[in-house]
XYZ file of C-alpha atoms in Angstrom:
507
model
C 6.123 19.655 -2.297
C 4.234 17.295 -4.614
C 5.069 13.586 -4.604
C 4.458 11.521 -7.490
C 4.310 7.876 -8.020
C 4.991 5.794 -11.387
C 4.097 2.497 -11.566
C 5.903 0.513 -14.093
C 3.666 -2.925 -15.297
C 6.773 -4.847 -17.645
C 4.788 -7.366 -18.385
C 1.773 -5.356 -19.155
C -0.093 -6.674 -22.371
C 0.891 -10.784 -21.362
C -0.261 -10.250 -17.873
C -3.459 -8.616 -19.023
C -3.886 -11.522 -21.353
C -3.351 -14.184 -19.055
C -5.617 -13.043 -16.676
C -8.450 -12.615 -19.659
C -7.784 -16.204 -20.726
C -7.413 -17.636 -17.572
C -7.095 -21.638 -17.826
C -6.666 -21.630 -21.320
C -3.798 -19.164 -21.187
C -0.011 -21.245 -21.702
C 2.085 -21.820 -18.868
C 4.160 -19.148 -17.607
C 7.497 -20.661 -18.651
C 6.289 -20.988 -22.118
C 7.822 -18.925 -24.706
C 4.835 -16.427 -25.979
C 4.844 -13.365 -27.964
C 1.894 -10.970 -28.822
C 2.197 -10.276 -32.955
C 0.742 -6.888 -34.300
C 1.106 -4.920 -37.081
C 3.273 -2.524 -38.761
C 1.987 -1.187 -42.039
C 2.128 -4.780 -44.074
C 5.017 -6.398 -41.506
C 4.165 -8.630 -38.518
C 6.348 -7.230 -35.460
C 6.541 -8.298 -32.087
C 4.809 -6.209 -29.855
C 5.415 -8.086 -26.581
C 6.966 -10.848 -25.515
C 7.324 -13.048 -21.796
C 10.171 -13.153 -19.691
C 11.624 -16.588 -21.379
C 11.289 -15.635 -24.821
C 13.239 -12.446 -23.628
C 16.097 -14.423 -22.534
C 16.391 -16.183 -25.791
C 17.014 -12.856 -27.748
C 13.324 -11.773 -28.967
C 12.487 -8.052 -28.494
C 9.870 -5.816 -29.002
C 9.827 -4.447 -32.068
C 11.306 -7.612 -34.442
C 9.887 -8.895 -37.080
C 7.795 -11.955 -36.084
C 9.631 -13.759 -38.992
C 13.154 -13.152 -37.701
C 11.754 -14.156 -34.385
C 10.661 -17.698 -35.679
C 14.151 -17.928 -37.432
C 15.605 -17.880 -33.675
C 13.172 -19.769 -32.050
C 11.456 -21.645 -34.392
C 8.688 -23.228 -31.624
C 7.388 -19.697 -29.988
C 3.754 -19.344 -29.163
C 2.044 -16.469 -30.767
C -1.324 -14.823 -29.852
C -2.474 -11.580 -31.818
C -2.283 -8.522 -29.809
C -4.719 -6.192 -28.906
C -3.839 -2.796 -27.834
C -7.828 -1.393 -27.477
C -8.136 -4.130 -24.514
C -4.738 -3.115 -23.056
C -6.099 0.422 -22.997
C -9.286 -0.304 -21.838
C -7.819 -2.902 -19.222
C -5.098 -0.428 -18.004
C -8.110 2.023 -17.659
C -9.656 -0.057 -15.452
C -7.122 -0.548 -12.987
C -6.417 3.089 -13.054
C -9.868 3.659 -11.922
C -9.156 1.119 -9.020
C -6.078 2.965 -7.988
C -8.077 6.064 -7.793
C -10.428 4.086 -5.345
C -7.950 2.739 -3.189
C -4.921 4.887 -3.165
C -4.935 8.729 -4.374
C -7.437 11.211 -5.839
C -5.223 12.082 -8.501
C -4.303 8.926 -11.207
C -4.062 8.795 -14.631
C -2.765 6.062 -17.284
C 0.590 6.291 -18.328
C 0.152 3.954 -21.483
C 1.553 1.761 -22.918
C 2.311 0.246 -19.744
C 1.909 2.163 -16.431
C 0.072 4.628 -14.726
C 1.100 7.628 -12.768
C -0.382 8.561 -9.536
C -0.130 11.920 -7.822
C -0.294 11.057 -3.692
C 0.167 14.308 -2.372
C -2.242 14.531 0.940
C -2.573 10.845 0.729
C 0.484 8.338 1.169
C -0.047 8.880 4.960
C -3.645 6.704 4.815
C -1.252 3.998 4.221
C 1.383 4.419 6.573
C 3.681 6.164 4.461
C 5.291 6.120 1.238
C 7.157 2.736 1.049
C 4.434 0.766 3.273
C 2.104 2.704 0.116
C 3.886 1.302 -2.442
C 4.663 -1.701 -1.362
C 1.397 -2.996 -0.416
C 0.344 -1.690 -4.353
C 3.083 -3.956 -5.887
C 1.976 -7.124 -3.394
C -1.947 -6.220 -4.486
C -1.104 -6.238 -8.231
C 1.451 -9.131 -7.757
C -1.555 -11.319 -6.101
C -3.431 -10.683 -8.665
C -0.848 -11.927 -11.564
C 0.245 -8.759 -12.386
C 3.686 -8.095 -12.406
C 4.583 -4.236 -11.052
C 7.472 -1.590 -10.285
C 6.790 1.648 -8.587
C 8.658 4.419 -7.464
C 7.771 7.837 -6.097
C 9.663 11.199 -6.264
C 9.483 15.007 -6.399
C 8.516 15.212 -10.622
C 6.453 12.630 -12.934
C 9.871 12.312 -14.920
C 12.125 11.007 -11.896
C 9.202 8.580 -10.776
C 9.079 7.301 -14.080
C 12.818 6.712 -14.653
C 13.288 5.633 -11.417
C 10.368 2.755 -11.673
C 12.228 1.402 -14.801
C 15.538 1.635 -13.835
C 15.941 1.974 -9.925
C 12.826 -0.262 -8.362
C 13.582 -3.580 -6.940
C 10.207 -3.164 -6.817
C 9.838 0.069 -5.377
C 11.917 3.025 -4.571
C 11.394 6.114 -2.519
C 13.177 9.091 -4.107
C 14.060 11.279 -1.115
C 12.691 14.634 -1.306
C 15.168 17.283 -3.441
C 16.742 14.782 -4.770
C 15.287 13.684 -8.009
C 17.927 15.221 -10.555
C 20.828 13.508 -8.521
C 19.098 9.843 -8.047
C 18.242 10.062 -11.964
C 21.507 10.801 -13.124
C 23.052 7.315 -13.629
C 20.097 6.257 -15.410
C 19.853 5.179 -19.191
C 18.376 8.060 -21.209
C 15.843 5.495 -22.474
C 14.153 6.797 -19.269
C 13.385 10.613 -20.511
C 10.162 9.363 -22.280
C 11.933 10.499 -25.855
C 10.852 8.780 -29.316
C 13.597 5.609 -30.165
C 14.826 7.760 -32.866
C 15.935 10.339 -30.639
C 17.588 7.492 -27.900
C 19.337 6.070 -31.185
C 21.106 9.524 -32.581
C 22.397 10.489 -28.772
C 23.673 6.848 -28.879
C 25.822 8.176 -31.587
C 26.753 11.194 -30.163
C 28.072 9.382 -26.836
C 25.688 10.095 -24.553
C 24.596 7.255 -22.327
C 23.174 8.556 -19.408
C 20.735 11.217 -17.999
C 23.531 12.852 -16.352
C 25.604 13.308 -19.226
C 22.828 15.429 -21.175
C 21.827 17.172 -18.051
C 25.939 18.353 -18.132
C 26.210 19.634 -21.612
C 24.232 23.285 -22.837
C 20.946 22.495 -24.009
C 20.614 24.879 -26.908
C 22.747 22.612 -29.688
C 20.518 19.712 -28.112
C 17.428 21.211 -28.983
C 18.261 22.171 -32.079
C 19.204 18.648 -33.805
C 16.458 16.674 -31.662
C 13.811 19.215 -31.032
C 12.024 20.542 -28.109
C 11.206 17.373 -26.597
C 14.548 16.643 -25.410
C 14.314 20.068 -23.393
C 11.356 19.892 -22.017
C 11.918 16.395 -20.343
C 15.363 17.793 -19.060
C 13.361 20.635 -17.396
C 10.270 18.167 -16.332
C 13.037 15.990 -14.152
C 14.349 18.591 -11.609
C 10.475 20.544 -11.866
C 11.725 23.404 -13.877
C 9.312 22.360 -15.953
C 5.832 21.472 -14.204
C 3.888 18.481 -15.540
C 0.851 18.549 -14.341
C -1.520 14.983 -14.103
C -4.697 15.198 -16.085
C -6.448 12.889 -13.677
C -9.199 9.421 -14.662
C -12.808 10.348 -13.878
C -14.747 7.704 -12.807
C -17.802 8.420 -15.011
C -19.909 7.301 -11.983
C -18.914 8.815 -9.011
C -21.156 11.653 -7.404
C -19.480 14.851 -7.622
C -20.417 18.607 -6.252
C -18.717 21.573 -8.327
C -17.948 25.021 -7.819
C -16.096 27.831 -9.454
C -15.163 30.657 -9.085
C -15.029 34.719 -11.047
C -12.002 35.221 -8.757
C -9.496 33.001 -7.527
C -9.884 32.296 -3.580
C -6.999 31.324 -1.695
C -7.646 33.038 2.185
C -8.457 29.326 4.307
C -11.457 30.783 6.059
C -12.906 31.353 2.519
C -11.733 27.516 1.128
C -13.156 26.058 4.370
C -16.712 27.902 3.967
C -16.941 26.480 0.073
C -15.675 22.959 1.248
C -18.654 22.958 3.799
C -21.543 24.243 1.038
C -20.339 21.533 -1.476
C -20.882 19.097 1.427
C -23.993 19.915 1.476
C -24.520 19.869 -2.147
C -23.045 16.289 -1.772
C -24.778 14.733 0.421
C -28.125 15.627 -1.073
C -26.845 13.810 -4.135
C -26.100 10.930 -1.810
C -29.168 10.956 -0.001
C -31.043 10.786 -3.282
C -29.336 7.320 -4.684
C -29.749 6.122 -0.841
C -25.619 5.893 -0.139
C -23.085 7.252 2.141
C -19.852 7.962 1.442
C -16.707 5.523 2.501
C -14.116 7.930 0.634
C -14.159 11.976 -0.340
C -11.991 13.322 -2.810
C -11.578 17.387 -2.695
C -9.802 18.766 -5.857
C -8.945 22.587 -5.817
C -7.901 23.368 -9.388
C -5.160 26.032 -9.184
C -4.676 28.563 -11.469
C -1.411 27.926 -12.809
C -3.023 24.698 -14.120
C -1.977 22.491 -11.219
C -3.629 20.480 -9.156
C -4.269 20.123 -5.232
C -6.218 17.414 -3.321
C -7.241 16.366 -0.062
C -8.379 12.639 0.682
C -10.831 11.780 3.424
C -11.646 8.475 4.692
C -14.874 6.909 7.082
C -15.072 3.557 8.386
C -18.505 3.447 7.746
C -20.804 4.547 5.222
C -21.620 8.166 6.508
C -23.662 10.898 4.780
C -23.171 13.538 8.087
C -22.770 17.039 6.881
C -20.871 18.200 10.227
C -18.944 15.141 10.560
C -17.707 15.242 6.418
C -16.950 19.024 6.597
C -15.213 18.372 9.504
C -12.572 15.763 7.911
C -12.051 17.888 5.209
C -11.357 21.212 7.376
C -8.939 19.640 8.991
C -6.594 18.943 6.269
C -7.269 22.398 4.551
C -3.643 23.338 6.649
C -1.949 21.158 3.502
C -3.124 22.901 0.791
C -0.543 25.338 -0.992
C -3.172 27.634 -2.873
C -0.527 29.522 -4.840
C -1.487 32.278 -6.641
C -5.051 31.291 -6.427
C -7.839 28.694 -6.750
C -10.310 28.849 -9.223
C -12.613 25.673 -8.571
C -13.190 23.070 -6.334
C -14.081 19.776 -7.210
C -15.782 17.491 -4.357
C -16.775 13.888 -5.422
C -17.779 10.572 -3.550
C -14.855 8.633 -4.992
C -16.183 5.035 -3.033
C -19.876 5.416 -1.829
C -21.817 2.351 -0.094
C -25.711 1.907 0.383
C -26.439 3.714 3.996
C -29.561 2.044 6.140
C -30.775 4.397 8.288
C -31.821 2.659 12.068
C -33.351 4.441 14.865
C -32.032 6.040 17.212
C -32.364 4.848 20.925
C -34.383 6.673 23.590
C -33.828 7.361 27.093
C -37.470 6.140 27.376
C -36.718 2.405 25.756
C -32.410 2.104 26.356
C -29.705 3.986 26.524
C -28.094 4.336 23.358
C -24.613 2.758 22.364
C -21.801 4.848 22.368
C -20.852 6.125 19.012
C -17.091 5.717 18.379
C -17.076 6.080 14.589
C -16.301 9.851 14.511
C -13.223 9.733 16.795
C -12.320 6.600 14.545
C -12.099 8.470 11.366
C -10.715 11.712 13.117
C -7.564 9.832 13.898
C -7.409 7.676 11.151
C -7.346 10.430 8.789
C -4.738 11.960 10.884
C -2.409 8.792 11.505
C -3.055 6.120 8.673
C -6.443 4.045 8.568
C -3.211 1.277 8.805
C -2.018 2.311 11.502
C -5.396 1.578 13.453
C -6.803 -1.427 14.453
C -8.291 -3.255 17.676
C -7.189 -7.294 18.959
C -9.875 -9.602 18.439
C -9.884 -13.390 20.065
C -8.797 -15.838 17.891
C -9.195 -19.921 18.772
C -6.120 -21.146 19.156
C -3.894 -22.834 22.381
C -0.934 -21.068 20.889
C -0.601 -17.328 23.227
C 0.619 -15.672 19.745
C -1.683 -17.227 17.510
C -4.952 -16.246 19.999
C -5.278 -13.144 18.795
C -5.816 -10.740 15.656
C -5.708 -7.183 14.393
C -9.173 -6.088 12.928
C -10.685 -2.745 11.483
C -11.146 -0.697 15.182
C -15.466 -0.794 13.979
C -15.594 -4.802 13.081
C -18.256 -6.337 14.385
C -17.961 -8.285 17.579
C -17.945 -12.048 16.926
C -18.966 -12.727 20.295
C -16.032 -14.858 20.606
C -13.125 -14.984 23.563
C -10.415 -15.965 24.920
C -10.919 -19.408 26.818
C -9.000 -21.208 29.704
C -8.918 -20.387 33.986
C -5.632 -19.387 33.455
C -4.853 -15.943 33.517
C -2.847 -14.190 30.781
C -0.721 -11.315 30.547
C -1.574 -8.036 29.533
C 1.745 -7.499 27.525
C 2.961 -10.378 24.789
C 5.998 -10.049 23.296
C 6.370 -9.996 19.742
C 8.269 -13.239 19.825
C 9.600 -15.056 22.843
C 12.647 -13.821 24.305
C 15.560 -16.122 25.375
C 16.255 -16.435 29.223
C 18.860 -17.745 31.541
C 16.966 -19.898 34.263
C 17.954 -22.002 37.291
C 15.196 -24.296 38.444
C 14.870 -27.809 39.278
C 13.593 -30.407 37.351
C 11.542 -31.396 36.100
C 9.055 -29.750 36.764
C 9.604 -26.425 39.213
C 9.106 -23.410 39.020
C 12.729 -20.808 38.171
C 14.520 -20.012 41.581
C 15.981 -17.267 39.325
C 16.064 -16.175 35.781
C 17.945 -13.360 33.544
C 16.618 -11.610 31.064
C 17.913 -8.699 29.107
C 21.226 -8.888 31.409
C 19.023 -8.459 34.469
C 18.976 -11.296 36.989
C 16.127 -11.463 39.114
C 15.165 -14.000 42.009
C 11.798 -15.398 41.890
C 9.871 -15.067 44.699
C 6.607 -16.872 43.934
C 5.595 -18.909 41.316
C 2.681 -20.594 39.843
C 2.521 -23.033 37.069
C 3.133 -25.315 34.954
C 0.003 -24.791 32.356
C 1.009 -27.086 29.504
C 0.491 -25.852 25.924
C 0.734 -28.272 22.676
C 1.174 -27.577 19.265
C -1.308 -27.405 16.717
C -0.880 -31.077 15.321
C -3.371 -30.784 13.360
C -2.097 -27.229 11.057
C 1.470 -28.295 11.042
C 3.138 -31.635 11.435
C 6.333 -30.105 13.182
C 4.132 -29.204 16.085
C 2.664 -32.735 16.358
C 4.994 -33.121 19.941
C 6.114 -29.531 20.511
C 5.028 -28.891 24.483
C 5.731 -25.734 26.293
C 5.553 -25.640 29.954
C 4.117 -22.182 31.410
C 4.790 -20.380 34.707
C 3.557 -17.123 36.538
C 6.357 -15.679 38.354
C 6.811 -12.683 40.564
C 10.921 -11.469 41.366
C 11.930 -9.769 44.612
C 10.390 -5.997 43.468
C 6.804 -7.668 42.346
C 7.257 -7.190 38.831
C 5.067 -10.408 37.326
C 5.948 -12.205 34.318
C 4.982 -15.105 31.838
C 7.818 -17.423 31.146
C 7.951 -21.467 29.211
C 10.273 -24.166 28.947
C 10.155 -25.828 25.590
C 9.535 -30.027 26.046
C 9.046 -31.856 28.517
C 12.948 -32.449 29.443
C 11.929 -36.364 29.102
C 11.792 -36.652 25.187
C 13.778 -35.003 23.073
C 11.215 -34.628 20.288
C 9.347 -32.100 22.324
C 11.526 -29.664 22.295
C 15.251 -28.702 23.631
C 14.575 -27.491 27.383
C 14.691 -24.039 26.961
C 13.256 -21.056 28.364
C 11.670 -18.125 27.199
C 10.079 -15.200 28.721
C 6.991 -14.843 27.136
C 4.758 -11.691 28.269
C 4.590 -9.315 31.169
C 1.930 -8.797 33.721
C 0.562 -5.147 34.534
């Protein structure tokens, strides 16, 4: 089942221009508008979120928009940087997220994440992290994802607060509610169903189609059909005009996944010479197998490093052939180094000079390709006296900083996400629990060492300029070993309540 995404940019052509001007650009609560033209009129053909509020729309003549507000800012549009601009970040969505993107002008772009959603842990962590991206960068973004190109694209206009995830099947029925505005249709055609009563998707999808088609045309039909997939719409996807791609097609249509996985290894091949030539190795391999009812499949591949191993490319790429649907046939396959990086060849070691290093980076990208690259990382040290601030997730290849974890006292080998609230009896002010409860359990402590005292980190936050905890290593009655604190000092109040927490658990 194909899964599309729509991303929806509302403020498209400001947000574009603010980031082009950059300091000079006026202040975000400032009441802009972007002025084309029209024939010989002046229109508005964008305008920010305040001067929204105060009544201008897109579309109104720029001199019954002064009449309202007589001090807006104007700045002339440009729609051939829009394009180009919206271009550009199409071409860095097809780096980072799918194989399969194209711009949705005037103000989105549609991505086709079949194969792929699952190299970012999934569809919502996928579009999520695309909004926050786009968001950092002063762009303002909606996206939503569904079965058809016409439910992602309602859906990210109407439904996304940002996102939405439109459950499998169940485009036409998420859709309904929505404001026909979202059928991609000409304003004329929105205006004369406004006449007729109809309000909503649903209420067009209810009625026969054929007296609808004949006062507004075909297009009404078609995007009817295009919602539930009646209809298919297929992506023309962005080439990146310099990416290194291998071709090959076919007098008959192929289909048999013995016969797809031989033709996916010789257009390795046929890669990596091309790779080897302009010195790179690939970071990210796109495999398009044009089908021939004009629709698309793709498979997405991802290394950790720069790599430019036939066997270890082919490989990736096998392994996903399972997902690919070739219906009633394929008729060319399309391989192409969508993100490449400069590859420096060392030397290997010898059993004569040293043993050579064990080579992870193939099992790394075998599961990462299979689980999310997201999904995998390795802890690195961190410098801090805080236990859950001494520590960080990093790529599972990073380079070792050669730094560690310092102090004599031992820590445990399990850390809670966040401290967990306990029920202790001890003596103060400074013993170890006789007994504690935690998680309804109560368990008598046995032995006990401690306390290793822990400040705050005066010197990143002023809250923490006289929060103390007070650690202990404790064993209970079965030998089961845990980390637990006290919070303060039980002598001034400013360093904390008395509290305990149980902290981590020993192995």
């Amino acid at each position: 089942m194909p899964r599309v995404v729509s991303l929806f940019l509302p403020g498209w052509p400001i947000d574009r221009l603010r980031r082009a001007l950059g300091a000079e650009v006026p202040p975000p609560d400032s009441r802009l508008v972007l002025v084309g033209r029209e024939g010989t009129r002046r229109v508005v053909t964008a305008v920010s979120r305040p001067a929204e509020q105060a009544g201008l729309r897109v579309g109104m003549p720029l001199t019954k928009a002064h009449a309202l507000l007589p001090d807006i800012l104007t700045l002339p549009a440009d729609p051939a940087a829009d394009a180009t601009a919206l271009e550009r970040l199409s071409l860095w969505a097809l780096q980072h997220y799918a194989p399969i993107v194209a711009p949705d002008p005037p103000d989105g772009l549609v991505i086709d994440t079949t194969g792929a959603d699952h190299l970012h842990g999934g569809e919502a962590l996928m579009l999520s992290g695309l909004v926050n991206r786009l968001g950092a960068s002063g762009i303002t973004a909606r996206a939503a994802v569904a079965d058809t190109w016409g439910a992602a694209f309602a859906a990210a206009r109407f439904l996304a607060d940002p996102v939405r995830v439109i459950p499998a099947g169940r485009a036409v029925e998420s859709v309904s509610p929505l404001p026909i505005r979202g059928l991609r249709i000409p304003p004329d055609i929105v205006a004369g169903l406004h006449v007729l009563g109809f309000s909503t998707i649903g209420d067009l999808l209810a009625v026969p189609r054929a007296p609808l088609v004949l006062r507004f045309g075909p297009i009404l039909g078609r995007r009817l059909d295009q919602i539930d997939g009646v209809v298919r719409e297929p992506v023309d996807p962005l080439r990146d005009p310099e990416r290194i791609v291998a071709r090959k097609g076919f007098g008959e249509p192929i289909g048999a996944p013995d016969t797809i996985a031989r033709y996916t290894t010789a257009l390795v091949h046929d890669l990596c010479q091309a790779l080897e030539k302009r010195g790179l190795g690939a970071r990210r391999l796109d495999l398009i197998f044009h089908r021939v009812d004009n629709s698309l499949q793709a498979i997405r591949v991802g290394t950790a490093r720069p790599v430019r191993d036939e066997k270890r490319l082919a490989r990736l790429l096998c392994d996903r052939i399972e997902t690919i649907e070739p219906g009633f046939g394929i008729e060319v396959m399309e391989l192409s180094a969508t993100l490449a990086e400069p590859l420096v060849l060392q030397q290997a070691a010898t059993s004569l000079i040293e043993a050579a290093p064990a080579d992870i980076a193939g099992l790394v990208d075998v599961i990462a390709n299979r689980i999310g690259a997201s999904r995998l990382y390795r802890i690195a040290p961190v410098e801090s006296d805080v236990p859950e601030r001494s520590f960080q997730r990093v790529a599972p290849l990073a380079p070792d900083a050669g730094a560690t974890w310092q102090g004599q006292w031992p820590r445990p080998s399990r850390l809670l996400a966040r401290p967990e609230p306990i029920e202790v009896m001890a003596l103060l002010p400074d013993h170890p629990p006789a007994s504690f409860t935690w998680r309804g359990v109560r368990r008598l402590v046995k032995r006990a060492d401690g306390p290793e005292r822990v400040f705050g980190e005066w010197w990143k936050r002023d809250g923490e300029r006289a929060a103390v905890r007070d650690y202990f290593q404790v064993e209970d009655a079965v030998g089961e070993r845990f980390w637990l604190f006290r919070s303060g000092d039980e002598v001034q109040a400013a360093r904390g309540l008395g509290r305990w927490f149980l902290h981590g658990i020993f192995a």
